[in-house]
Every structure is written in C-alpha cells, then in structure tokens.
Amino acid sequence: MQKKYKILIDGRALAHQTQSGVEVFTANIVKYLNKISDISIAKPKSKNRYLQHLWEHIRLPFIAKKYDLLYSPANIAPFWTFKNTKLVVTLHDVAYLTHPKTVSKFFYLYYKTVIPLILQRADRIVTISKASKEEIVRHYPFAKEKIDIIYNGILDSFFEKREIKKENIILYVGSLNERKNFSSVIEAFKRLPSEFKYKLVIVGNFSSNFAIRPKNILALQKAKMDENIIFHSNLDLKELQELYLKAKIFIYPSFYEGFGFPLLEAMASKTPVITSNLSSMPEICANAALYVDPNSVEDIAKKLTMLIKDENLQKELAQKGYKRASLFRWEKTAKNYLKLFEKVIEKR
C-alpha cells in the first residue's frame, strides 16, 4: 500500500483450543499479511468459546474504532461497528445451513441469526471458492453484489523435498464431522481385496464432538478393532507431513467443503487424491484427482481398487496434483486480501 492504513485483524479464532480449517486459515492469513503489511491483531483473553463470541460483538467494535478497517477471517464478525470503520469478513461456507446436524443447536441458531446481520453490515464479503460463493448467494441473495473469491494458500513446507519411501497406506485426514463422510471411508476400505495388504491411516480429532453422529461412532468403534486401521490424533506438522509423503493414496470423499486444505496438502506431497465429485472439490482439484460419488460406498471402493492396481495412474495424479497445488500459495492469498482492503478503505 502506498498510503499507510490502520488495519485490525479479528483474532478470535487464534484463541480457539481446536484446530480446524478456519483456525488454520486465520493463523496463516495473519502470518502472511504481517509479512507484507503493518497490521494489528486483537484477540480475546478468555478460552471459553461463548465468551469469545461475546467479546467479538461487544468489545471488539470499540477496539476497531481507531482503525480504518476491521478484518474478521473466521466467519463471524461484530454485527455492528462504528461508521468510520470499514468491515471485511471471510465466510468460508454455510455448512450450518447445508448440513445443520454438524453444528450444535446453539451455534445453528446463533449463526442463522447473526450471519445475515454481519453480511448486511460488511463492506465486502470474501469466500474461498466459487462453490462457496454460489451457496452463500443462494441463501443470502442480497450478498451477491459485494462478495469476492480469494483462494486459500498452502504452506511452503509441504513442497519441500524429503526422501521418504512410499508405503501401502491409504490416508484420511479430517474430523469425524458427519459431512466428511468418514464412515464411508472405512466401509470402502473393508471391501478391498485382502491381497492388497494396505493399511488405512486416519488422522483427526477423536474426542467427543457434537458433529459425530451414531453412524460415525459405530464405524469408529468397529474400525478400532481392525488391525489394518490405524488412528492418529494431535500430530504436529512434521509428523503429518511425513504421513502425507508415506501414503500411496489420499482419500477425502466429503459431502461438502468450502475449500478442503487436506486435498492440497496431499497433492503438494505428490500423493494421488481420491475425492468427492460434489461441492468445491472439483473446482480445487481440477483434473488432478480421481472423483467418486460420496453417496456410494461401492464407487469409493471401486476407485480405490482402480488406483491401487494402476501405478501409472498413481504417477500421473501425483504429478498433476503437485502442479495444481503449486498454484495455491499464502503469499498470493495475502496480497489479494491486501489489495481488497485498500480498495475498501479508499471507497469513502
């Protein structure tokens, strides 16, 4: 920016105890914006999720009063601010409307009430894929004229070369949230011929979660009795990156994603990807993935079998995936946000 503007980042998500896509996004957009601009960050002291949201609506507008622009990167922003403060918010998706069972009743009602007010107040809305934009506009038509798409990035460390030998591993990384289609991954794996001698490695948070339905709990309990299914939780970044590199196949047949960080992480690791043909997955992966009908365990098992048998296809998808992932960099994402902030501030 030629002129020095005062920009404040809403750091509520930085105070969260969990690490989902929104928290990963917030940490990285703050990190990379900080590299190219002089920004300030405000975050609540409380570790209580409910008090953090109260802070956002009550205290944050007063903090932001001294700034030219407030940016809220994690779906929720103050539903009011002082007139002199411009507001930009990133709404990653509307999963609470498309898959309401994946959020608690409290947060469903909270999001349904507050998000329309936030979108009306915001000077610009950012989302992370064309698929998400279409879904947001379908539910909130008034947002159509002020919504922009800025794609997420991926950490440079995923592209670093490491000499790690591939193993007979099918990898899944994600929560046990119902929309992630976790139970179908396990069922499809169990249908594979025994002579393949593959392991299914599942990385995620397996603590109690309101988004885990009985179907997933049952699948989890059965899977824990299978010696060919291995569970990991709370891995650090290095451990996760090593697993991506070891895996011969990455599987992610989600029903709904705003973006899907694990897809690009696998691609950057030169691990061939099998994913859903719905939502944002085809947009993000383009021709660099093998697509399945997430509603069909049979199709998932069929595509897994096909990819395991075809080493040439594995190599082709690995090469295409690496090339595709290289288009999504945090430096580029941060620059696009900064351009948008400048545009919003200068439009007085």
CSV table of C-alpha atoms in Angstrom, one decimal:
chain,number,residue,atom,x,y,z
A,1,MET,CA,0.0,0.0,0.0
A,2,GLN,CA,1.3,3.5,-0.9
A,3,LYS,CA,-0.6,5.1,2.0
A,4,LYS,CA,-0.3,3.6,5.4
A,5,TYR,CA,-3.7,2.4,6.6
A,6,LYS,CA,-4.6,1.2,10.0
A,7,ILE,CA,-5.9,-2.4,9.7
A,8,LEU,CA,-7.1,-4.5,12.6
A,9,ILE,CA,-7.4,-8.3,12.4
A,10,ASP,CA,-10.1,-10.0,14.5
A,11,GLY,CA,-8.1,-12.8,16.2
A,12,ARG,CA,-10.9,-14.6,17.9
A,13,ALA,CA,-10.1,-17.9,16.1
A,14,LEU,CA,-6.5,-17.6,17.3
A,15,ALA,CA,-7.8,-18.1,20.8
A,16,HIS,CA,-9.6,-21.4,20.0
A,17,GLN,CA,-8.4,-24.6,21.6
A,18,THR,CA,-9.3,-26.7,18.4
A,19,GLN,CA,-7.6,-26.7,15.0
A,20,SER,CA,-10.0,-26.9,12.1
A,21,GLY,CA,-9.7,-25.4,8.7
A,22,VAL,CA,-10.9,-22.0,9.9
A,23,GLU,CA,-8.2,-21.8,12.6
A,24,VAL,CA,-5.5,-22.9,10.2
A,25,PHE,CA,-6.7,-20.2,7.7
A,26,THR,CA,-6.7,-17.5,10.4
A,27,ALA,CA,-3.2,-18.3,11.7
A,28,ASN,CA,-1.8,-18.3,8.1
A,29,ILE,CA,-3.5,-15.3,6.8
A,30,VAL,CA,-2.4,-13.3,9.9
A,31,LYS,CA,1.2,-14.6,9.4
A,32,TYR,CA,1.5,-13.7,5.7
A,33,LEU,CA,-0.3,-10.4,6.0
A,34,ASN,CA,2.1,-9.5,8.7
A,35,LYS,CA,5.0,-10.1,6.3
A,36,ILE,CA,3.8,-7.6,3.7
A,37,SER,CA,1.9,-5.0,5.8
A,38,ASP,CA,1.8,-3.4,9.2
A,39,ILE,CA,-1.3,-4.9,10.8
A,40,SER,CA,-2.6,-5.1,14.3
A,41,ILE,CA,-4.3,-8.1,15.9
A,42,ALA,CA,-7.0,-8.1,18.7
A,43,LYS,CA,-8.0,-11.4,20.4
A,44,PRO,CA,-10.0,-12.3,23.5
A,45,LYS,CA,-8.2,-13.4,26.6
A,46,SER,CA,-10.9,-16.0,27.5
A,47,LYS,CA,-10.6,-19.6,26.5
A,48,ASN,CA,-14.4,-20.0,26.7
A,49,ARG,CA,-15.9,-20.2,23.2
A,50,TYR,CA,-19.1,-18.4,24.2
A,51,LEU,CA,-17.3,-15.6,25.9
A,52,GLN,CA,-15.0,-15.2,22.9
A,53,HIS,CA,-18.1,-14.5,20.7
A,54,LEU,CA,-19.4,-12.0,23.3
A,55,TRP,CA,-16.1,-10.2,23.2
A,56,GLU,CA,-16.3,-10.1,19.4
A,57,HIS,CA,-19.7,-8.3,19.4
A,58,ILE,CA,-19.3,-6.1,22.5
A,59,ARG,CA,-15.6,-5.2,23.0
A,60,LEU,CA,-14.1,-5.5,19.5
A,61,PRO,CA,-16.1,-2.7,17.8
A,62,PHE,CA,-14.7,-0.3,20.4
A,63,ILE,CA,-11.1,-1.5,19.8
A,64,ALA,CA,-11.7,-1.3,16.0
A,65,LYS,CA,-13.0,2.3,16.3
A,66,LYS,CA,-9.4,3.6,16.0
A,67,TYR,CA,-8.7,1.7,12.7
A,68,ASP,CA,-9.5,2.3,9.1
A,69,LEU,CA,-10.6,-1.3,8.6
A,70,LEU,CA,-11.5,-4.4,10.6
A,71,TYR,CA,-11.0,-7.8,9.0
A,72,SER,CA,-12.7,-10.8,10.5
A,73,PRO,CA,-11.3,-14.0,9.0
A,74,ALA,CA,-13.4,-16.7,10.7
A,75,ASN,CA,-17.0,-16.5,9.5
A,76,ILE,CA,-18.2,-14.3,12.4
A,77,ALA,CA,-17.6,-10.6,12.8
A,78,PRO,CA,-19.2,-7.9,15.0
A,79,PHE,CA,-22.7,-7.4,13.7
A,80,TRP,CA,-22.1,-3.7,14.3
A,81,THR,CA,-19.1,-1.3,14.1
A,82,PHE,CA,-18.7,2.4,14.2
A,83,LYS,CA,-19.4,4.1,10.9
A,84,ASN,CA,-15.8,5.2,10.3
A,85,THR,CA,-14.5,1.6,10.5
A,86,LYS,CA,-14.8,-0.5,7.3
A,87,LEU,CA,-15.6,-4.2,7.7
A,88,VAL,CA,-14.4,-7.2,5.6
A,89,VAL,CA,-15.4,-10.7,6.6
A,90,THR,CA,-14.4,-14.1,5.3
A,91,LEU,CA,-17.4,-16.5,5.2
A,92,HIS,CA,-15.8,-19.9,4.4
A,93,ASP,CA,-19.0,-21.8,3.8
A,94,VAL,CA,-22.6,-22.1,5.0
A,95,ALA,CA,-22.3,-25.7,6.3
A,96,TYR,CA,-24.6,-24.8,9.2
A,97,LEU,CA,-27.4,-24.4,6.6
A,98,THR,CA,-26.5,-27.2,4.2
A,99,HIS,CA,-25.6,-29.7,7.0
A,100,PRO,CA,-27.3,-28.3,10.1
A,101,LYS,CA,-26.7,-31.6,12.1
A,102,THR,CA,-22.9,-30.9,12.0
A,103,VAL,CA,-23.2,-28.0,14.4
A,104,SER,CA,-24.7,-27.8,17.9
A,105,LYS,CA,-28.3,-26.4,18.3
A,106,PHE,CA,-26.9,-23.3,20.0
A,107,PHE,CA,-24.5,-22.5,17.2
A,108,TYR,CA,-27.0,-23.3,14.5
A,109,LEU,CA,-29.4,-20.7,15.9
A,110,TYR,CA,-26.6,-18.3,16.6
A,111,TYR,CA,-25.2,-18.5,13.1
A,112,LYS,CA,-28.6,-18.3,11.5
A,113,THR,CA,-29.4,-15.2,13.4
A,114,VAL,CA,-26.1,-13.3,13.4
A,115,ILE,CA,-24.5,-14.1,10.0
A,116,PRO,CA,-27.2,-12.3,7.9
A,117,LEU,CA,-26.7,-9.2,10.1
A,118,ILE,CA,-22.9,-9.5,9.6
A,119,LEU,CA,-23.2,-9.9,5.8
A,120,GLN,CA,-25.5,-6.9,5.6
A,121,ARG,CA,-23.1,-4.7,7.7
A,122,ALA,CA,-19.9,-5.8,5.9
A,123,ASP,CA,-18.5,-3.6,3.2
A,124,ARG,CA,-17.1,-6.6,1.4
A,125,ILE,CA,-17.5,-10.4,1.9
A,126,VAL,CA,-14.8,-12.8,0.9
A,127,THR,CA,-15.3,-16.5,0.4
A,128,ILE,CA,-12.8,-19.2,-0.6
A,129,SER,CA,-14.3,-20.9,-3.7
A,130,LYS,CA,-16.8,-20.4,-6.5
A,131,ALA,CA,-18.8,-23.3,-5.0
A,132,SER,CA,-19.0,-21.5,-1.7
A,133,LYS,CA,-20.0,-18.2,-3.3
A,134,GLU,CA,-22.9,-19.9,-5.2
A,135,GLU,CA,-24.1,-21.5,-1.9
A,136,ILE,CA,-23.8,-18.2,0.0
A,137,VAL,CA,-25.7,-16.2,-2.7
A,138,ARG,CA,-28.4,-18.9,-2.8
A,139,HIS,CA,-29.1,-18.5,0.9
A,140,TYR,CA,-28.4,-14.7,1.0
A,141,PRO,CA,-29.2,-13.2,-2.4
A,142,PHE,CA,-28.5,-9.7,-1.0
A,143,ALA,CA,-24.8,-10.5,-0.7
A,144,LYS,CA,-24.3,-11.2,-4.4
A,145,GLU,CA,-23.0,-7.7,-5.3
A,146,LYS,CA,-20.4,-7.5,-2.6
A,147,ILE,CA,-18.8,-10.9,-2.4
A,148,ASP,CA,-15.3,-11.7,-3.7
A,149,ILE,CA,-13.5,-15.0,-4.1
A,150,ILE,CA,-9.9,-15.3,-2.8
A,151,TYR,CA,-8.5,-18.8,-2.7
A,152,ASN,CA,-6.6,-20.1,0.3
A,153,GLY,CA,-2.9,-21.0,0.3
A,154,ILE,CA,-0.8,-23.9,1.3
A,155,LEU,CA,2.4,-23.8,3.4
A,156,ASP,CA,5.7,-23.8,1.5
A,157,SER,CA,6.9,-26.6,3.8
A,158,PHE,CA,4.6,-29.1,2.1
A,159,PHE,CA,6.6,-28.6,-1.1
A,160,GLU,CA,10.0,-29.3,0.5
A,161,LYS,CA,11.7,-32.4,-0.9
A,162,ARG,CA,12.2,-35.3,1.6
A,163,GLU,CA,13.5,-38.7,0.9
A,164,ILE,CA,10.6,-40.7,2.4
A,165,LYS,CA,9.6,-44.0,0.8
A,166,LYS,CA,6.0,-44.6,-0.1
A,167,GLU,CA,4.2,-47.4,1.8
A,168,ASN,CA,1.0,-49.3,1.3
A,169,ILE,CA,-1.0,-46.6,3.1
A,170,ILE,CA,-4.4,-45.1,2.3
A,171,LEU,CA,-4.6,-41.8,4.3
A,172,TYR,CA,-7.6,-39.9,5.5
A,173,VAL,CA,-7.1,-36.5,7.3
A,174,GLY,CA,-10.0,-34.8,8.8
A,175,SER,CA,-12.5,-34.6,11.6
A,176,LEU,CA,-15.3,-37.1,12.3
A,177,ASN,CA,-17.8,-34.5,11.3
A,178,GLU,CA,-20.7,-36.2,9.5
A,179,ARG,CA,-20.3,-34.2,6.3
A,180,LYS,CA,-16.7,-35.5,6.0
A,181,ASN,CA,-18.2,-39.0,5.1
A,182,PHE,CA,-15.8,-40.7,7.5
A,183,SER,CA,-17.9,-43.9,7.8
A,184,SER,CA,-17.9,-44.5,4.1
A,185,VAL,CA,-14.1,-44.4,4.0
A,186,ILE,CA,-14.0,-47.3,6.5
A,187,GLU,CA,-16.7,-49.3,4.7
A,188,ALA,CA,-15.0,-48.8,1.3
A,189,PHE,CA,-11.6,-49.9,2.8
A,190,LYS,CA,-13.1,-53.1,4.2
A,191,ARG,CA,-14.4,-54.0,0.7
A,192,LEU,CA,-10.9,-54.0,-0.7
A,193,PRO,CA,-9.4,-57.4,-1.7
A,194,SER,CA,-7.2,-58.7,1.2
A,195,GLU,CA,-4.3,-59.4,-1.2
A,196,PHE,CA,-3.7,-55.6,-1.5
A,197,LYS,CA,-2.2,-55.6,2.0
A,198,TYR,CA,-2.9,-51.9,2.6
A,199,LYS,CA,-3.3,-50.0,5.9
A,200,LEU,CA,-5.9,-47.3,6.4
A,201,VAL,CA,-4.4,-44.5,8.4
A,202,ILE,CA,-6.9,-42.0,9.9
A,203,VAL,CA,-5.7,-38.7,11.3
A,204,GLY,CA,-8.1,-36.5,13.2
A,205,ASN,CA,-9.6,-35.4,16.5
A,206,PHE,CA,-11.4,-38.3,18.0
A,207,SER,CA,-12.6,-36.6,21.2
A,208,SER,CA,-16.3,-36.1,21.9
A,209,ASN,CA,-17.8,-33.9,19.2
A,210,PHE,CA,-21.4,-32.7,18.7
A,211,ALA,CA,-20.9,-33.4,15.0
A,212,ILE,CA,-20.2,-37.1,15.5
A,213,ARG,CA,-23.5,-39.0,14.7
A,214,PRO,CA,-24.3,-42.5,15.9
A,215,LYS,CA,-23.4,-43.9,12.5
A,216,ASN,CA,-19.9,-42.5,12.7
A,217,ILE,CA,-19.4,-43.6,16.3
A,218,LEU,CA,-20.4,-47.2,15.4
A,219,ALA,CA,-18.0,-47.1,12.4
A,220,LEU,CA,-15.2,-45.8,14.7
A,221,GLN,CA,-15.8,-48.5,17.3
A,222,LYS,CA,-15.7,-51.2,14.7
A,223,ALA,CA,-12.6,-49.7,13.0
A,224,LYS,CA,-10.7,-49.7,16.3
A,225,MET,CA,-11.0,-53.5,16.3
A,226,ASP,CA,-9.4,-53.8,12.9
A,227,GLU,CA,-5.6,-54.2,13.0
A,228,ASN,CA,-5.3,-52.7,9.4
A,229,ILE,CA,-6.9,-49.4,10.5
A,230,ILE,CA,-4.6,-47.1,12.4
A,231,PHE,CA,-5.6,-43.9,14.2
A,232,HIS,CA,-3.5,-40.8,15.0
A,233,SER,CA,-4.6,-37.6,16.8
A,234,ASN,CA,-2.8,-34.5,17.8
A,235,LEU,CA,0.1,-34.9,15.3
A,236,ASP,CA,2.5,-32.0,14.9
A,237,LEU,CA,3.0,-30.5,11.4
A,238,LYS,CA,6.2,-32.5,10.8
A,239,GLU,CA,4.5,-35.8,11.7
A,240,LEU,CA,1.6,-35.0,9.5
A,241,GLN,CA,3.8,-34.1,6.5
A,242,GLU,CA,5.7,-37.3,6.8
A,243,LEU,CA,2.4,-39.3,6.7
A,244,TYR,CA,1.3,-37.5,3.6
A,245,LEU,CA,4.6,-38.4,2.0
A,246,LYS,CA,4.4,-42.0,3.1
A,247,ALA,CA,0.9,-42.6,1.8
A,248,LYS,CA,0.3,-44.0,-1.6
A,249,ILE,CA,-3.3,-42.7,-1.7
A,250,PHE,CA,-5.1,-39.9,0.0
A,251,ILE,CA,-8.9,-40.3,0.3
A,252,TYR,CA,-11.3,-37.4,1.1
A,253,PRO,CA,-14.9,-38.2,-0.1
A,254,SER,CA,-16.5,-35.3,1.8
A,255,PHE,CA,-20.1,-34.2,1.0
A,256,TYR,CA,-19.4,-30.5,1.5
A,257,GLU,CA,-16.3,-28.3,1.7
A,258,GLY,CA,-15.7,-24.6,1.3
A,259,PHE,CA,-12.1,-25.4,0.2
A,260,GLY,CA,-10.5,-28.5,1.7
A,261,PHE,CA,-7.0,-27.9,2.9
A,262,PRO,CA,-6.0,-31.7,3.1
A,263,LEU,CA,-6.6,-32.1,-0.6
A,264,LEU,CA,-3.8,-29.6,-1.5
A,265,GLU,CA,-1.6,-30.8,1.3
A,266,ALA,CA,-1.7,-34.3,-0.2
A,267,MET,CA,-1.2,-33.0,-3.7
A,268,ALA,CA,1.8,-31.0,-2.6
A,269,SER,CA,3.2,-34.2,-1.1
A,270,LYS,CA,2.8,-35.9,-4.5
A,271,THR,CA,0.2,-38.3,-3.1
A,272,PRO,CA,-2.6,-39.1,-5.6
A,273,VAL,CA,-6.0,-38.0,-4.4
A,274,ILE,CA,-9.4,-39.6,-4.5
A,275,THR,CA,-12.2,-37.1,-3.6
A,276,SER,CA,-15.8,-36.3,-3.9
A,277,ASN,CA,-17.4,-35.0,-7.2
A,278,LEU,CA,-19.5,-32.6,-5.1
A,279,SER,CA,-19.2,-29.1,-3.7
A,280,SER,CA,-15.8,-27.3,-4.1
A,281,MET,CA,-13.7,-30.4,-4.6
A,282,PRO,CA,-13.7,-30.5,-8.5
A,283,GLU,CA,-13.0,-26.7,-8.5
A,284,ILE,CA,-10.0,-27.0,-6.2
A,285,CYS,CA,-8.5,-30.3,-7.6
A,286,ALA,CA,-9.5,-29.8,-11.3
A,287,ASN,CA,-8.0,-32.7,-13.4
A,288,ALA,CA,-5.6,-33.7,-10.7
A,289,ALA,CA,-7.8,-36.1,-8.7
A,290,LEU,CA,-9.9,-39.2,-9.1
A,291,TYR,CA,-13.5,-38.4,-8.4
A,292,VAL,CA,-16.2,-40.5,-6.6
A,293,ASP,CA,-19.8,-40.3,-5.8
A,294,PRO,CA,-19.7,-39.8,-2.0
A,295,ASN,CA,-23.1,-41.4,-1.5
A,296,SER,CA,-21.8,-44.7,-3.0
A,297,VAL,CA,-19.5,-46.8,-0.9
A,298,GLU,CA,-19.4,-49.1,-3.9
A,299,ASP,CA,-18.0,-46.4,-6.1
A,300,ILE,CA,-15.4,-45.3,-3.5
A,301,ALA,CA,-14.2,-48.9,-3.1
A,302,LYS,CA,-14.1,-49.3,-6.9
A,303,LYS,CA,-12.0,-46.2,-7.4
A,304,LEU,CA,-9.6,-47.2,-4.6
A,305,THR,CA,-9.2,-50.6,-6.2
A,306,MET,CA,-8.6,-49.0,-9.6
A,307,LEU,CA,-5.9,-46.6,-8.3
A,308,ILE,CA,-4.1,-49.3,-6.2
A,309,LYS,CA,-3.9,-51.5,-9.3
A,310,ASP,CA,-2.8,-48.8,-11.7
A,311,GLU,CA,0.7,-47.4,-10.8
A,312,ASN,CA,0.8,-45.3,-14.0
A,313,LEU,CA,-2.4,-43.5,-12.9
A,314,GLN,CA,-0.8,-43.0,-9.4
A,315,LYS,CA,2.2,-41.3,-11.0
A,316,GLU,CA,0.0,-39.2,-13.3
A,317,LEU,CA,-2.2,-38.0,-10.5
A,318,ALA,CA,0.8,-37.3,-8.3
A,319,GLN,CA,2.4,-35.1,-11.0
A,320,LYS,CA,-0.8,-33.3,-11.8
A,321,GLY,CA,-1.6,-32.8,-8.1
A,322,TYR,CA,1.8,-31.3,-7.3
A,323,LYS,CA,1.4,-28.8,-10.2
A,324,ARG,CA,-2.1,-27.9,-9.2
A,325,ALA,CA,-1.2,-27.4,-5.5
A,326,SER,CA,1.7,-25.1,-6.5
A,327,LEU,CA,-1.0,-22.5,-7.7
A,328,PHE,CA,-2.2,-22.0,-4.1
A,329,ARG,CA,0.3,-20.0,-2.1
A,330,TRP,CA,-0.2,-18.0,1.0
A,331,GLU,CA,1.9,-15.1,-0.3
A,332,LYS,CA,-0.5,-14.7,-3.2
A,333,THR,CA,-3.6,-15.0,-0.9
A,334,ALA,CA,-2.3,-12.3,1.4
A,335,LYS,CA,-1.5,-9.9,-1.5
A,336,ASN,CA,-5.0,-10.4,-2.8
A,337,TYR,CA,-6.5,-9.6,0.6
A,338,LEU,CA,-4.3,-6.5,1.0
A,339,LYS,CA,-5.5,-5.2,-2.4
A,340,LEU,CA,-9.1,-5.7,-1.4
A,341,PHE,CA,-8.5,-3.9,1.9
A,342,GLU,CA,-7.0,-0.9,0.1
A,343,LYS,CA,-9.9,-0.8,-2.3
A,344,VAL,CA,-12.5,-0.9,0.5
A,345,ILE,CA,-10.7,1.8,2.6
A,346,GLU,CA,-10.4,4.2,-0.4
A,347,LYS,CA,-14.1,3.9,-1.3
A,348,ARG,CA,-15.3,6.5,1.1
